[in-house]
PDB file of C-alpha atoms in Angstrom:
ATOM      1  CA  UNK A   1     -23.869   3.634   6.022  1.00  0.00           C
ATOM      2  CA  UNK A   2     -21.113   3.102   8.598  1.00  0.00           C
ATOM      3  CA  UNK A   3     -18.991   1.171   6.103  1.00  0.00           C
ATOM      4  CA  UNK A   4     -18.575   4.256   3.929  1.00  0.00           C
ATOM      5  CA  UNK A   5     -16.789   5.919   6.848  1.00  0.00           C
ATOM      6  CA  UNK A   6     -14.463   3.031   7.570  1.00  0.00           C
ATOM      7  CA  UNK A   7     -13.325   0.602   4.932  1.00  0.00           C
ATOM      8  CA  UNK A   8     -13.021   2.761   1.839  1.00  0.00           C
ATOM      9  CA  UNK A   9     -11.374   5.789   3.395  1.00  0.00           C
ATOM     10  CA  UNK A  10      -9.134   3.766   5.650  1.00  0.00           C
ATOM     11  CA  UNK A  11      -7.924   1.470   2.874  1.00  0.00           C
ATOM     12  CA  UNK A  12      -7.302   4.370   0.505  1.00  0.00           C
ATOM     13  CA  UNK A  13      -5.250   6.041   3.211  1.00  0.00           C
ATOM     14  CA  UNK A  14      -2.983   3.048   3.776  1.00  0.00           C
ATOM     15  CA  UNK A  15      -2.539   2.153   0.106  1.00  0.00           C
ATOM     16  CA  UNK A  16       0.772   4.051  -0.393  1.00  0.00           C
ATOM     17  CA  UNK A  17       2.124   2.498   2.813  1.00  0.00           C
ATOM     18  CA  UNK A  18       1.047  -0.986   1.705  1.00  0.00           C
ATOM     19  CA  UNK A  19       2.477  -0.635  -1.806  1.00  0.00           C
ATOM     20  CA  UNK A  20       5.815   0.763  -0.653  1.00  0.00           C
ATOM     21  CA  UNK A  21       6.092  -1.943   2.024  1.00  0.00           C
ATOM     22  CA  UNK A  22       5.574  -4.675  -0.556  1.00  0.00           C
ATOM     23  CA  UNK A  23       8.054  -3.124  -2.976  1.00  0.00           C
ATOM     24  CA  UNK A  24      10.651  -2.955  -0.224  1.00  0.00           C
ATOM     25  CA  UNK A  25      10.897  -6.764  -0.471  1.00  0.00           C
ATOM     26  CA  UNK A  26      11.048  -7.036  -4.271  1.00  0.00           C
ATOM     27  CA  UNK A  27       9.899  -5.532  -7.552  1.00  0.00           C
ATOM     28  CA  UNK A  28       6.322  -6.474  -8.443  1.00  0.00           C
ATOM     29  CA  UNK A  29       3.783  -5.882 -11.193  1.00  0.00           C
ATOM     30  CA  UNK A  30       0.254  -4.570 -10.606  1.00  0.00           C
ATOM     31  CA  UNK A  31      -1.753  -7.772 -10.218  1.00  0.00           C
ATOM     32  CA  UNK A  32       1.009  -9.273  -8.098  1.00  0.00           C
ATOM     33  CA  UNK A  33       0.820  -6.270  -5.739  1.00  0.00           C
ATOM     34  CA  UNK A  34      -2.939  -6.742  -5.356  1.00  0.00           C
ATOM     35  CA  UNK A  35      -2.603 -10.469  -4.703  1.00  0.00           C
ATOM     36  CA  UNK A  36       0.279 -10.152  -2.246  1.00  0.00           C
ATOM     37  CA  UNK A  37      -1.428  -7.327  -0.371  1.00  0.00           C
ATOM     38  CA  UNK A  38      -4.500  -9.476   0.196  1.00  0.00           C
ATOM     39  CA  UNK A  39      -2.519 -12.637   0.962  1.00  0.00           C
ATOM     40  CA  UNK A  40      -0.116 -11.084   3.467  1.00  0.00           C
ATOM     41  CA  UNK A  41      -2.813  -9.054   5.233  1.00  0.00           C
ATOM     42  CA  UNK A  42      -5.131 -12.047   5.480  1.00  0.00           C
ATOM     43  CA  UNK A  43      -7.621 -10.236   3.255  1.00  0.00           C
ATOM     44  CA  UNK A  44      -7.994  -7.233   5.567  1.00  0.00           C
ATOM     45  CA  UNK A  45      -6.184  -4.894   3.185  1.00  0.00           C
ATOM     46  CA  UNK A  46      -7.302  -5.402  -0.385  1.00  0.00           C
ATOM     47  CA  UNK A  47      -8.104  -3.413  -3.462  1.00  0.00           C
ATOM     48  CA  UNK A  48      -9.020  -3.865  -7.086  1.00  0.00           C
ATOM     49  CA  UNK A  49      -6.144  -3.655  -9.535  1.00  0.00           C
ATOM     50  CA  UNK A  50      -7.717  -0.661 -11.275  1.00  0.00           C
ATOM     51  CA  UNK A  51      -8.085   1.231  -7.997  1.00  0.00           C
ATOM     52  CA  UNK A  52      -4.412   0.789  -7.204  1.00  0.00           C
ATOM     53  CA  UNK A  53      -3.061   2.369 -10.387  1.00  0.00           C
ATOM     54  CA  UNK A  54      -3.843   5.995  -9.452  1.00  0.00           C
ATOM     55  CA  UNK A  55      -1.757   5.473  -6.290  1.00  0.00           C
ATOM     56  CA  UNK A  56       1.056   3.881  -8.309  1.00  0.00           C
ATOM     57  CA  UNK A  57       0.990   6.815 -10.757  1.00  0.00           C
ATOM     58  CA  UNK A  58       1.251   9.320  -7.889  1.00  0.00           C
ATOM     59  CA  UNK A  59       4.170   7.395  -6.409  1.00  0.00           C
ATOM     60  CA  UNK A  60       5.833   7.356  -9.846  1.00  0.00           C
ATOM     61  CA  UNK A  61       5.234  11.082 -10.302  1.00  0.00           C
ATOM     62  CA  UNK A  62       6.793  11.765  -6.895  1.00  0.00           C
ATOM     63  CA  UNK A  63       9.786   9.609  -7.958  1.00  0.00           C
ATOM     64  CA  UNK A  64       9.329   7.335  -4.947  1.00  0.00           C
ATOM     65  CA  UNK A  65       9.085   4.310  -7.244  1.00  0.00           C
ATOM     66  CA  UNK A  66      10.123   3.608 -10.810  1.00  0.00           C
ATOM     67  CA  UNK A  67       8.684   1.291 -13.426  1.00  0.00           C
ATOM     68  CA  UNK A  68      10.220  -1.044 -15.952  1.00  0.00           C
ATOM     69  CA  UNK A  69       8.569  -2.878 -18.808  1.00  0.00           C
ATOM     70  CA  UNK A  70       9.680  -6.528 -18.880  1.00  0.00           C
ATOM     71  CA  UNK A  71       8.891  -9.085 -21.519  1.00  0.00           C
ATOM     72  CA  UNK A  72       7.310 -12.251 -20.133  1.00  0.00           C
ATOM     73  CA  UNK A  73       7.299 -14.957 -22.734  1.00  0.00           C
ATOM     74  CA  UNK A  74       7.278 -13.987 -26.405  1.00  0.00           C
ATOM     75  CA  UNK A  75       4.591 -11.309 -26.401  1.00  0.00           C
ATOM     76  CA  UNK A  76       3.366 -10.519 -22.911  1.00  0.00           C
ATOM     77  CA  UNK A  77       4.921  -7.501 -21.231  1.00  0.00           C
ATOM     78  CA  UNK A  78       4.442  -6.522 -17.609  1.00  0.00           C
ATOM     79  CA  UNK A  79       5.232  -3.291 -15.870  1.00  0.00           C
ATOM     80  CA  UNK A  80       7.277  -3.975 -12.750  1.00  0.00           C
ATOM     81  CA  UNK A  81       7.501  -1.358 -10.018  1.00  0.00           C
ATOM     82  CA  UNK A  82      10.673  -0.727  -8.040  1.00  0.00           C
ATOM     83  CA  UNK A  83      11.157   1.120  -4.744  1.00  0.00           C
ATOM     84  CA  UNK A  84      13.629   3.981  -5.121  1.00  0.00           C
ATOM     85  CA  UNK A  85      15.870   5.225  -2.261  1.00  0.00           C
ATOM     86  CA  UNK A  86      13.612   8.276  -1.852  1.00  0.00           C
ATOM     87  CA  UNK A  87      10.676   5.864  -1.549  1.00  0.00           C
ATOM     88  CA  UNK A  88      12.468   3.954   1.210  1.00  0.00           C
ATOM     89  CA  UNK A  89      12.944   7.185   3.157  1.00  0.00           C
ATOM     90  CA  UNK A  90       9.314   8.148   2.627  1.00  0.00           C
ATOM     91  CA  UNK A  91       8.233   4.664   3.741  1.00  0.00           C
ATOM     92  CA  UNK A  92      10.130   5.125   7.021  1.00  0.00           C
ATOM     93  CA  UNK A  93       8.236   8.385   7.586  1.00  0.00           C
ATOM     94  CA  UNK A  94       4.895   6.756   6.764  1.00  0.00           C
ATOM     95  CA  UNK A  95       5.549   3.825   9.100  1.00  0.00           C
ATOM     96  CA  UNK A  96       6.515   6.149  11.942  1.00  0.00           C
ATOM     97  CA  UNK A  97       3.426   8.295  11.398  1.00  0.00           C
ATOM     98  CA  UNK A  98       1.164   5.242  11.073  1.00  0.00           C
ATOM     99  CA  UNK A  99       2.461   3.757  14.323  1.00  0.00           C
ATOM    100  CA  UNK A 100       1.926   7.043  16.163  1.00  0.00           C
ATOM    101  CA  UNK A 101      -1.604   7.491  14.812  1.00  0.00           C
ATOM    102  CA  UNK A 102      -2.686   3.892  15.428  1.00  0.00           C
ATOM    103  CA  UNK A 103      -1.243   4.071  18.941  1.00  0.00           C
ATOM    104  CA  UNK A 104      -3.353   7.166  19.569  1.00  0.00           C
ATOM    105  CA  UNK A 105      -6.434   5.508  18.101  1.00  0.00           C
ATOM    106  CA  UNK A 106      -5.958   2.473  20.350  1.00  0.00           C
ATOM    107  CA  UNK A 107      -5.722   4.781  23.360  1.00  0.00           C
ATOM    108  CA  UNK A 108      -8.977   6.447  22.285  1.00  0.00           C
ATOM    109  CA  UNK A 109     -10.667   3.064  21.900  1.00  0.00           C
ATOM    110  CA  UNK A 110      -9.462   1.961  25.330  1.00  0.00           C
ATOM    111  CA  UNK A 111     -10.675   5.243  26.842  1.00  0.00           C
ATOM    112  CA  UNK A 112     -14.101   4.752  25.253  1.00  0.00           C
ATOM    113  CA  UNK A 113     -14.302   1.169  26.467  1.00  0.00           C
ATOM    114  CA  UNK A 114     -13.185   1.909  30.033  1.00  0.00           C
ATOM    115  CA  UNK A 115     -15.812   2.192  32.714  1.00  0.00           C
ATOM    116  CA  UNK A 116     -16.969   5.678  33.643  1.00  0.00           C
ATOM    117  CA  UNK A 117     -14.973   7.127  36.485  1.00  0.00           C
TER     118      UNK A 117
END
């Protein structure tokens, strides 16, 4: 039961931050985003490709990223996602907010672990 309160909600909450951070380095397609997210995070931040697309669509709708269809080989086409300047600004805000929140959470954890005074 405890897992439903931690992993799913937490990972869903950091998905835009993770996607935008990856796209800051280079354009990527869906499966590549999933694979790189897992690889770079050491498996601690991962998702299924299908679960990531609703987040990508919201980022597209907000014009934080754009997409481009690219032909790979003779018939295979992939949709590559690109971080837009507005997405870079939003990423800076997310990173700042994430650092503040995680800093507060660490302080709460330390408070809870400290001996009673």
